mmCIF file of C-alpha atoms in Angstrom:
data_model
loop_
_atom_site.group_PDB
_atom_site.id
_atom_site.type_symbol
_atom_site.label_atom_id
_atom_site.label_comp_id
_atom_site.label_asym_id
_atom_site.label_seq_id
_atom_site.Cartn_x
_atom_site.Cartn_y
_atom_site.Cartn_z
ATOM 1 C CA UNK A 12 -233.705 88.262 109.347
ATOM 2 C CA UNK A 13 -237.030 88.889 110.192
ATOM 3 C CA UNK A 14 -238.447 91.741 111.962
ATOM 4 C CA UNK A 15 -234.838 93.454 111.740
ATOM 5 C CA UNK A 16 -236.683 97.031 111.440
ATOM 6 C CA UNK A 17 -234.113 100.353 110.537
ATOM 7 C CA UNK A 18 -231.689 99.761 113.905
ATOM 8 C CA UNK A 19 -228.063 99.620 112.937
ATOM 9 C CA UNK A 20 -226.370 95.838 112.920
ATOM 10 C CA UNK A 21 -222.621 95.078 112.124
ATOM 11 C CA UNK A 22 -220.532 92.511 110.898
ATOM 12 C CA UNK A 23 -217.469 91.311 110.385
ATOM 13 C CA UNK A 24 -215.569 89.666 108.117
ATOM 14 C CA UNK A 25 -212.059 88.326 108.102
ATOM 15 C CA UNK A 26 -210.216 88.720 105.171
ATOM 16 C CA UNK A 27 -208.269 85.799 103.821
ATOM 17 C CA UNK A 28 -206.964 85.118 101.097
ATOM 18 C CA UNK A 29 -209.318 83.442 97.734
ATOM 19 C CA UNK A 30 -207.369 80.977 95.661
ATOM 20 C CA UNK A 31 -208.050 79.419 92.310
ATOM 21 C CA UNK A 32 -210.097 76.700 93.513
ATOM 22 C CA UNK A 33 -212.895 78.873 94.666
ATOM 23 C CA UNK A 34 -213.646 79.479 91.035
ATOM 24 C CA UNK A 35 -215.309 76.362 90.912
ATOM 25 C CA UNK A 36 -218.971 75.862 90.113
ATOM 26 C CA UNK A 37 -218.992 72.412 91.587
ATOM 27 C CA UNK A 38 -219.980 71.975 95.038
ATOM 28 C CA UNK A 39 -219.048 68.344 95.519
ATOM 29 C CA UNK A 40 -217.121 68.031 98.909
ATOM 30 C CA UNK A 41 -213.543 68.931 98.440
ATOM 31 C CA UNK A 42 -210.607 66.642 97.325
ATOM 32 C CA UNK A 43 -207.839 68.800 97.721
ATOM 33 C CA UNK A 44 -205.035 67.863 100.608
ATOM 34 C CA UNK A 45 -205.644 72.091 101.851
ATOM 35 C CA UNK A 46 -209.077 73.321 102.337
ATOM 36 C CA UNK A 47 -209.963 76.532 100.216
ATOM 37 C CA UNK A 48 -209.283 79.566 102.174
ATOM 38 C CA UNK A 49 -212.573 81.548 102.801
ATOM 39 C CA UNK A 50 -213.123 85.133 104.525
ATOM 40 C CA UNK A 51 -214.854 84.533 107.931
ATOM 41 C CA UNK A 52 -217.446 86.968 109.206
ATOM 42 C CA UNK A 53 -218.919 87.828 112.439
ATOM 43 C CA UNK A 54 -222.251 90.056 113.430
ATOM 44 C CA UNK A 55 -220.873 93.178 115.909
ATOM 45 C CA UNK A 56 -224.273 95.197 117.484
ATOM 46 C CA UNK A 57 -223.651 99.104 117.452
ATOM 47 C CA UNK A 58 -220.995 98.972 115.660
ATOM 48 C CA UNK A 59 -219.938 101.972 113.387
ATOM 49 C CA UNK A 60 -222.735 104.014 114.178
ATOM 50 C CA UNK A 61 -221.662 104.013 117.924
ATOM 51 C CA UNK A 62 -217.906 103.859 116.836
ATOM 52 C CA UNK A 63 -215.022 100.961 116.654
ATOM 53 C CA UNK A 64 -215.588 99.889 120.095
ATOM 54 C CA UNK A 65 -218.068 96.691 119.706
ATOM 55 C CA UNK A 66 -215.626 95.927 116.970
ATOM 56 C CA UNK A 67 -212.440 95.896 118.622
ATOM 57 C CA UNK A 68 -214.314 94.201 122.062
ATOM 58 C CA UNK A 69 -215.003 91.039 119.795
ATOM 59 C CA UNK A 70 -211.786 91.342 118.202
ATOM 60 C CA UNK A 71 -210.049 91.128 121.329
ATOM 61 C CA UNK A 72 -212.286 88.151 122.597
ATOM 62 C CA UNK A 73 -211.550 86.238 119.989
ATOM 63 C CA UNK A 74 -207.819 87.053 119.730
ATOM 64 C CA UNK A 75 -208.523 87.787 116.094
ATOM 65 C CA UNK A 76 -207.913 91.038 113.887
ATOM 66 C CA UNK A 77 -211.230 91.288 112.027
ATOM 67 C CA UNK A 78 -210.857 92.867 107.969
ATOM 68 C CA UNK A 79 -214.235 94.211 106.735
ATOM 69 C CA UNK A 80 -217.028 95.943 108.539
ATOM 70 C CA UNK A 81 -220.449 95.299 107.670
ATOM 71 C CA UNK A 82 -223.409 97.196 108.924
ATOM 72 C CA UNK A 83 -227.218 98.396 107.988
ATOM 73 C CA UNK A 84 -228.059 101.699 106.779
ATOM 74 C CA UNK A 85 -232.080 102.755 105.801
ATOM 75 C CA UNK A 86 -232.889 104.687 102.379
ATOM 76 C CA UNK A 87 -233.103 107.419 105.166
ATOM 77 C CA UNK A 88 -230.016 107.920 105.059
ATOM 78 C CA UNK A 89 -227.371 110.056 103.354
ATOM 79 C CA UNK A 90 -224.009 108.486 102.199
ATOM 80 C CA UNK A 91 -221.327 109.125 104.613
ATOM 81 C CA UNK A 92 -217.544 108.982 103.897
ATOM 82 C CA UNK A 93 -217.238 109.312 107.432
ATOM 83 C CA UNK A 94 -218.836 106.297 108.455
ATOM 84 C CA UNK A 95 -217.215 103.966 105.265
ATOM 85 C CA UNK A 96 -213.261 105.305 106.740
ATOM 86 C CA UNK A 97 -214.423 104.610 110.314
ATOM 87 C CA UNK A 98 -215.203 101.170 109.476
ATOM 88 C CA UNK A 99 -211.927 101.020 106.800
ATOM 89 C CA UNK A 100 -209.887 101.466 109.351
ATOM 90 C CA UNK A 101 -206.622 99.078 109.676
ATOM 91 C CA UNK A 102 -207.236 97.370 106.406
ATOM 92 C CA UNK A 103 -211.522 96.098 106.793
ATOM 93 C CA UNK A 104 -213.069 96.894 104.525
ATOM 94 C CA UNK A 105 -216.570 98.319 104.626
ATOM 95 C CA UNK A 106 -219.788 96.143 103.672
ATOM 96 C CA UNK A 107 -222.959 97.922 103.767
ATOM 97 C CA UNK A 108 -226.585 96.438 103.707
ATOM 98 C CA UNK A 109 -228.926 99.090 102.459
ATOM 99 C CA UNK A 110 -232.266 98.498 103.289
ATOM 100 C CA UNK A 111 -235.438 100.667 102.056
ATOM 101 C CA UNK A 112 -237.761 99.986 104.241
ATOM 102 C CA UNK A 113 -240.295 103.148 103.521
ATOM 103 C CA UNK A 114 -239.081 103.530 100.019
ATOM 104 C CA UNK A 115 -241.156 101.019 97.950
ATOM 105 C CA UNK A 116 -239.424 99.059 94.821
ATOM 106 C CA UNK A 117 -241.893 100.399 92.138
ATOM 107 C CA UNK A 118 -241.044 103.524 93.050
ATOM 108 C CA UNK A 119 -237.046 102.634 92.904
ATOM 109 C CA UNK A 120 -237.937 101.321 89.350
ATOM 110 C CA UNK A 121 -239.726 104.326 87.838
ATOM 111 C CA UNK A 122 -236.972 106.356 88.958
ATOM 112 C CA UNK A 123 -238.049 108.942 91.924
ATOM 113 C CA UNK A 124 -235.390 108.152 94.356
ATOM 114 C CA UNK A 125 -232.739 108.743 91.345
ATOM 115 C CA UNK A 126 -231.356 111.661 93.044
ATOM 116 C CA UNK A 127 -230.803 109.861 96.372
ATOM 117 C CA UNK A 128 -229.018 106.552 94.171
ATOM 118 C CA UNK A 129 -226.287 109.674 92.769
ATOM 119 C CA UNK A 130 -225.339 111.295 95.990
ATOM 120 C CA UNK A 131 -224.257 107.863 97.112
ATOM 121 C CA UNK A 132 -223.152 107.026 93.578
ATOM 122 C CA UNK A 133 -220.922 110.561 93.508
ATOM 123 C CA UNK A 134 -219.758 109.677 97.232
ATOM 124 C CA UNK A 135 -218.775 106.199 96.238
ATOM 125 C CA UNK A 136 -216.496 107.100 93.782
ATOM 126 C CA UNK A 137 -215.154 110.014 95.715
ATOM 127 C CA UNK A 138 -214.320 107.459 98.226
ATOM 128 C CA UNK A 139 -212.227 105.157 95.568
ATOM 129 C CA UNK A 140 -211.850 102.281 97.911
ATOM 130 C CA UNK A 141 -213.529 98.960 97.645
ATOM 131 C CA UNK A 142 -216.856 98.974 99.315
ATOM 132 C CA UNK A 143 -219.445 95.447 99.380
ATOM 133 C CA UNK A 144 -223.065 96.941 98.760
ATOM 134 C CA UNK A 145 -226.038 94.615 99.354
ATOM 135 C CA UNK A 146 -229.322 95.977 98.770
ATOM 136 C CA UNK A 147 -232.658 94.602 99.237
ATOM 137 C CA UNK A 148 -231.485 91.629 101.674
ATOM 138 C CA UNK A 149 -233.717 88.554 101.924
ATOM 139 C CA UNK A 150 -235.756 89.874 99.281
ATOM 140 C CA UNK A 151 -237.345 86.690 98.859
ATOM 141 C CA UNK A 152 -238.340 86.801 102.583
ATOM 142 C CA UNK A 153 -241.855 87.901 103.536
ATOM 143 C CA UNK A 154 -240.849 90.166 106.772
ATOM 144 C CA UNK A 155 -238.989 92.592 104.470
ATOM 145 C CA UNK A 156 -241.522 95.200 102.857
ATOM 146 C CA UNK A 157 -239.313 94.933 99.602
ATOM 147 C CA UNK A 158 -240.821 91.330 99.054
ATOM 148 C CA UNK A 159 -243.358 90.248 97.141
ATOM 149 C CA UNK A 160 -242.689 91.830 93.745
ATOM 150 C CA UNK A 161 -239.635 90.336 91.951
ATOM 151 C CA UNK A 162 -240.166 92.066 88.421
ATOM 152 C CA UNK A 163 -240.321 95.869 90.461
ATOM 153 C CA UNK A 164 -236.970 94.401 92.222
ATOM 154 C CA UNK A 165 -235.294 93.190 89.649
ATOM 155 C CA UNK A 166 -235.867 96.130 87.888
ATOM 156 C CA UNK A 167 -234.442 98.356 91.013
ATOM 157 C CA UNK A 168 -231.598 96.755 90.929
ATOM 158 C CA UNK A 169 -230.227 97.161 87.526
ATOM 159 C CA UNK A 170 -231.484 101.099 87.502
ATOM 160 C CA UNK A 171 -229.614 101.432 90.973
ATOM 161 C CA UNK A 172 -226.439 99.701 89.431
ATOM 162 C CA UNK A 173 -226.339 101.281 85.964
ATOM 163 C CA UNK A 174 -226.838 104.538 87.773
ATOM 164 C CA UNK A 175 -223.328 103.865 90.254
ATOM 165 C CA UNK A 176 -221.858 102.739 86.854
ATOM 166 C CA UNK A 177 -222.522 106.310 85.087
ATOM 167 C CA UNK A 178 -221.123 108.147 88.556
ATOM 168 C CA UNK A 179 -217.953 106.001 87.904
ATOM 169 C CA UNK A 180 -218.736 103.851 91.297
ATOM 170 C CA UNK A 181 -216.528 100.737 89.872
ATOM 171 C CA UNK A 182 -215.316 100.108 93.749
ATOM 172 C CA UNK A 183 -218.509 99.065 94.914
ATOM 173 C CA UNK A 184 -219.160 95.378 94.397
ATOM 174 C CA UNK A 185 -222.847 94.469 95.105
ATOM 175 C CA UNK A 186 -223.717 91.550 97.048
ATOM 176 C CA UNK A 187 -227.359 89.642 96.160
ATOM 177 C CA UNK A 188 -228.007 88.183 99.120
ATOM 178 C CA UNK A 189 -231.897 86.139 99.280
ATOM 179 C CA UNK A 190 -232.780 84.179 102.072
ATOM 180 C CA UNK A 191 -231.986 80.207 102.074
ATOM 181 C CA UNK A 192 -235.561 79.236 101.650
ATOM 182 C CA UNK A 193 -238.307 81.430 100.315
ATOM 183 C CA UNK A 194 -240.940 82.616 102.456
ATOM 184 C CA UNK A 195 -244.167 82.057 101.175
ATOM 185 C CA UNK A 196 -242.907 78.988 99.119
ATOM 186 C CA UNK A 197 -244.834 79.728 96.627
ATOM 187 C CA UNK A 198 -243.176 79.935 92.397
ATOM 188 C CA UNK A 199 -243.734 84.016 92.324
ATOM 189 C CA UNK A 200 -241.487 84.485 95.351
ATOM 190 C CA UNK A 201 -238.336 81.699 93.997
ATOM 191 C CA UNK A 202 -235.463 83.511 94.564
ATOM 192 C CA UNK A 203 -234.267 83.014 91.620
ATOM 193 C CA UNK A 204 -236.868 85.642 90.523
ATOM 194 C CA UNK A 205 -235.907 88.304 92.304
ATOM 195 C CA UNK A 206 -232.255 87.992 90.308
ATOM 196 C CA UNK A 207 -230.795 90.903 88.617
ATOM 197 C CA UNK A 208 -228.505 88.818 86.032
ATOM 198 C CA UNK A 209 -225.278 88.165 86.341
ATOM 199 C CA UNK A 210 -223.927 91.974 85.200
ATOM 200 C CA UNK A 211 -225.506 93.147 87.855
ATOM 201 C CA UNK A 212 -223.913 90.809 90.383
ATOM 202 C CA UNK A 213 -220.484 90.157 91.960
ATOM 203 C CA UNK A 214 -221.677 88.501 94.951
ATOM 204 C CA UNK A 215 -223.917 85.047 95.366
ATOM 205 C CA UNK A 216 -224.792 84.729 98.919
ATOM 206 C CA UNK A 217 -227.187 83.564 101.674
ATOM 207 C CA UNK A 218 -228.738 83.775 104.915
ATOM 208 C CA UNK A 219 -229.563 81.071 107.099
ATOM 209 C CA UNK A 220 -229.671 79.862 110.712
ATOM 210 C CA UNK A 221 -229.624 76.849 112.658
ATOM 211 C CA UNK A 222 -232.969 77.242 115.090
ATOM 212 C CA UNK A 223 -232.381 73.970 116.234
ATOM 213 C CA UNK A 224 -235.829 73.443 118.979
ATOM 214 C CA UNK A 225 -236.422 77.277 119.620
ATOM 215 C CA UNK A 226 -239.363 77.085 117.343
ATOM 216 C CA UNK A 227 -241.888 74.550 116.407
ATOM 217 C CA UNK A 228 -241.269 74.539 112.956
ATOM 218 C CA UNK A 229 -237.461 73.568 113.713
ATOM 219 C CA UNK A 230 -235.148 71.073 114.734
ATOM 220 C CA UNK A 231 -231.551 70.955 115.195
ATOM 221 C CA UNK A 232 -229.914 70.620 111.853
ATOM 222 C CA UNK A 233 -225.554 70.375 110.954
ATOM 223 C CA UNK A 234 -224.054 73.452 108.668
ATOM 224 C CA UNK A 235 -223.818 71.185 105.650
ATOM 225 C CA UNK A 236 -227.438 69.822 106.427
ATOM 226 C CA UNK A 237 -229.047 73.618 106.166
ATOM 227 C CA UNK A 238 -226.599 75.257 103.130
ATOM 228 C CA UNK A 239 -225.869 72.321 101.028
ATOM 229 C CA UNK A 240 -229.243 72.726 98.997
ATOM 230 C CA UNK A 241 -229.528 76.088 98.613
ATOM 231 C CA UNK A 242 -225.576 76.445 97.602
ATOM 232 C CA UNK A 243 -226.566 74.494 94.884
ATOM 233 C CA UNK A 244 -229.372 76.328 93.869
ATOM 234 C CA UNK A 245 -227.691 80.173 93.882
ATOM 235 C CA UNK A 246 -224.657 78.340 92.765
ATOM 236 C CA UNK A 247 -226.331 77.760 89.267
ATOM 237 C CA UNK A 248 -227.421 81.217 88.575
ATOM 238 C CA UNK A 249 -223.852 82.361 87.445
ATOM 239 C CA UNK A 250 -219.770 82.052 88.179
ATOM 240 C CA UNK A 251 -219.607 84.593 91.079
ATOM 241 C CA UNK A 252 -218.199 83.968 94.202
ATOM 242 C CA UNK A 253 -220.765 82.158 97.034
ATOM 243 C CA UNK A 254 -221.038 83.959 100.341
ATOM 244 C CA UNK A 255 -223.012 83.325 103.600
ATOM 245 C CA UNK A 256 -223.719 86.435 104.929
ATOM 246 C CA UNK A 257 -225.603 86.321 107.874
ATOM 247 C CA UNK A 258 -225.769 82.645 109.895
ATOM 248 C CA UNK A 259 -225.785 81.857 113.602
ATOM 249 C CA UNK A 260 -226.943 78.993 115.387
ATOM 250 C CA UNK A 261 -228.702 78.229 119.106
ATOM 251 C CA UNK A 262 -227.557 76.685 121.444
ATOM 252 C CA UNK A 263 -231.422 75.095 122.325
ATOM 253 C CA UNK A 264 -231.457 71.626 120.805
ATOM 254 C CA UNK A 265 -227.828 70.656 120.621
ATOM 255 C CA UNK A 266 -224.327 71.525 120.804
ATOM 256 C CA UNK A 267 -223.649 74.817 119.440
ATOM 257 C CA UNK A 268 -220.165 74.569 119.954
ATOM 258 C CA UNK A 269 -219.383 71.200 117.801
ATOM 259 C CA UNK A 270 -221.853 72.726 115.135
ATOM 260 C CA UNK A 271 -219.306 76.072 115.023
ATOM 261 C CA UNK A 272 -216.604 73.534 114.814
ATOM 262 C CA UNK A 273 -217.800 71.754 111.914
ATOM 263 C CA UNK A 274 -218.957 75.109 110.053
ATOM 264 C CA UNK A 275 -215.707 76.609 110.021
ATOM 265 C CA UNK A 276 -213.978 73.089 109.551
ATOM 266 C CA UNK A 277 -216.491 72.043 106.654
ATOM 267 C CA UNK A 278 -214.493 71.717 103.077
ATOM 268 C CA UNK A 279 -217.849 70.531 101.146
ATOM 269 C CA UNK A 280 -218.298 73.875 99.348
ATOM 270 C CA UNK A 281 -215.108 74.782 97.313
ATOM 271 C CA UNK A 282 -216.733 77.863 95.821
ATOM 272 C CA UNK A 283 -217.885 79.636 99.304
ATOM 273 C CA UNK A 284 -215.719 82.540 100.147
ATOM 274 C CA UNK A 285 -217.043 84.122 103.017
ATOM 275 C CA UNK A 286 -218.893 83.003 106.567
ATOM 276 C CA UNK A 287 -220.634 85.861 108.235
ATOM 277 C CA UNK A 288 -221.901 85.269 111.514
ATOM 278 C CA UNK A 289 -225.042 87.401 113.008
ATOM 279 C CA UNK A 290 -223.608 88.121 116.616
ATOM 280 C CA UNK A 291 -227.046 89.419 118.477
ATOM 281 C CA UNK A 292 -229.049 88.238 120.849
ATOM 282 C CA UNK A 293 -231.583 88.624 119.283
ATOM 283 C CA UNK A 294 -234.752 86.434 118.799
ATOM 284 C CA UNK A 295 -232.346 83.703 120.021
ATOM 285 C CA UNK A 296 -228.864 84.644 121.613
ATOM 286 C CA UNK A 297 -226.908 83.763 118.192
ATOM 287 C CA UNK A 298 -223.652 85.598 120.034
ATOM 288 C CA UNK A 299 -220.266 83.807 119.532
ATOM 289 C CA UNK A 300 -220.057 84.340 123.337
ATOM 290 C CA UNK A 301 -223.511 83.041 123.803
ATOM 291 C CA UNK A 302 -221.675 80.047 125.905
ATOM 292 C CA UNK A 303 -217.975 80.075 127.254
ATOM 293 C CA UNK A 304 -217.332 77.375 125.422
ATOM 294 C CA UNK A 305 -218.592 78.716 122.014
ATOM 295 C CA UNK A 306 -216.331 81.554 122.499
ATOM 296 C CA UNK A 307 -213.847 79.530 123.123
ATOM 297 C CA UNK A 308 -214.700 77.198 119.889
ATOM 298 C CA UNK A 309 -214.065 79.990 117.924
ATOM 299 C CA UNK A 310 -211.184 81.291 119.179
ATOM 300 C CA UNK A 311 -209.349 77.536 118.593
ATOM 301 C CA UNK A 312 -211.064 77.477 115.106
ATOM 302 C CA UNK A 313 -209.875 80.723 114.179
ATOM 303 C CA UNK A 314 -206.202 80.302 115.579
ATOM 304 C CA UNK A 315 -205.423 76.833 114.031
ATOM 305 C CA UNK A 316 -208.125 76.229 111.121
ATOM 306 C CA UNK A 317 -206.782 76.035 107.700
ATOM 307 C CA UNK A 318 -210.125 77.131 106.069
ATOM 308 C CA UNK A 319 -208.981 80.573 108.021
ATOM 309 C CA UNK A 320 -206.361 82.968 107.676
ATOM 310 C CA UNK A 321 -205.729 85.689 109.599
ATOM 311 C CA UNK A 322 -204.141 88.542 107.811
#
């Protein structure tokens, strides 16, 4: 998201259980008499960093026991066990954006942050458990300062993941995660430039939000309406799961709580996995409990949805 800087943002995600049918490479709207199960994921501020509190708050709002913890850490940054078992706690499990944002990719490439990529490698493994890595989000995005050379990235990637490999960091599954639409639009910055190859990635996934009138470029636009497109498009670069893992919508320019409603309702993408919602306000207030009755949307969605399971 743009103009995100180095401060500390968390999400959640609510494990559920994947089934067969998310295998899929279709996305053709669903047939099937039970909707695919999917994880669900919300965006916590100051959480981890600050401690379980913002966590638990939202958990409690929305009568709902959250499963994996997802927050931003800078190439500033050492790995710390401490903060992947706070976040583990009661079953989540940890999901880490890792963002360098002074550390430029051609340097990542010819190797001088190697050092720095095997103390988190070494702690990784130490740590044994699970963890979702997603470097370089919205890499094809021109507010991040890790756009705007996809052969550097590329190359960062698979040195950063053939490095975890040789420390024996198998647990960490890594999460390529571009922005819905690429920013310039121009062919260098496609996103599908800036992929590593399927070896190098277990994770497909997105970000996008519904600005509905906030800006003057936008206009109030359904779940299906914004993701169906670019589903497709990430969808074709391999077998991997899909994942959304940051979207939010307004409430300026329509009703905010119908379009939660239909997003967590929406069986048209049998091969998406995970919803992550970006719970700031922020440049617009994207918060679940922007509204009392988008709160309360998602507390009814969450307690009798099919798509959703709590664990």
């Amino acid at each position: 998201m743009a103009g995100r800087g180095a401060q500390v943002l968390v999400i959640l995600i609510v494990t559920v259980f994947f089934t067969a049918c998310a295998q899929h490479r279709d996305l053709v709207p669903s047939t099937l008499s039970d909707p695919p199960p999917r994880l669900f994921g919300a965006f916590v501020y100051r959480g981890v960093w600050s401690g379980m509190a913002p966590v638990e708050a939202l958990e409690r709002s929305l009568d709902f026991q959250l499963a994996i913890v997802h927050w931003f850490m800078n190439w500033d940054t050492a790995w710390d066990e401490r903060l992947v078992a706070l976040a583990a706690q009661q079953g989540r499990r940890p999901l880490i954006s890792w963002e360098p944002h002074r550390q430029p990719v051609t340097a990542i490439a010819a190797g001088d942050y190697d050092d720095y990529l095997r103390s988190w490698a070494r702690g990784a493994a130490a740590y044994g458990e699970v963890i979702f890595l997603r470097p370089f989000p919205e890499m094809n995005g021109d507010w991040t300062p890790w756009n705007g050379n996809a052969p550097a990235l590329v190359a960062a990637w698979q040195r950063m993941v053939t490095i975890f490999r040789e420390e024996g960091a198998n647990n960490v599954k890594w999460v390529w995660s571009p922005n819905l639409t690429d920013e310039p639009r121009t062919p260098e910055n496609s996103l599908e430039r800036y992929y590593p190859g399927e070896a190098y990635v277990d994770i497909l996934a997105l970000s996008g939000y519904n600005w509905g009138t906030a800006r003057p470029w936008s206009h109030w636009r359904s779940f299906e309406e914004i993701f169906a497109a670019p589903l497709e498009r990430i969808a074709q670069l391999g077998p991997q799961p899909l994942w959304i893992t940051e979207i939010a919508s307004t409430e300026q320019g329509g009703d905010k709580a119908a379009w939660v409603r239909e997003m967590l309702a929406s069986t048209a993408f049998p091969r998406l996995e995970a919803i992550v919602w970006f719970n700031q306000d922020k440049e617009q207030d994207w918060r679940i409990e922007s509204s009392d009755r988008s709160l309360q949307t998602f507390r009814e969605a969450l307690a009798g949805n099919l798509l959703m399971a709590q664990r």
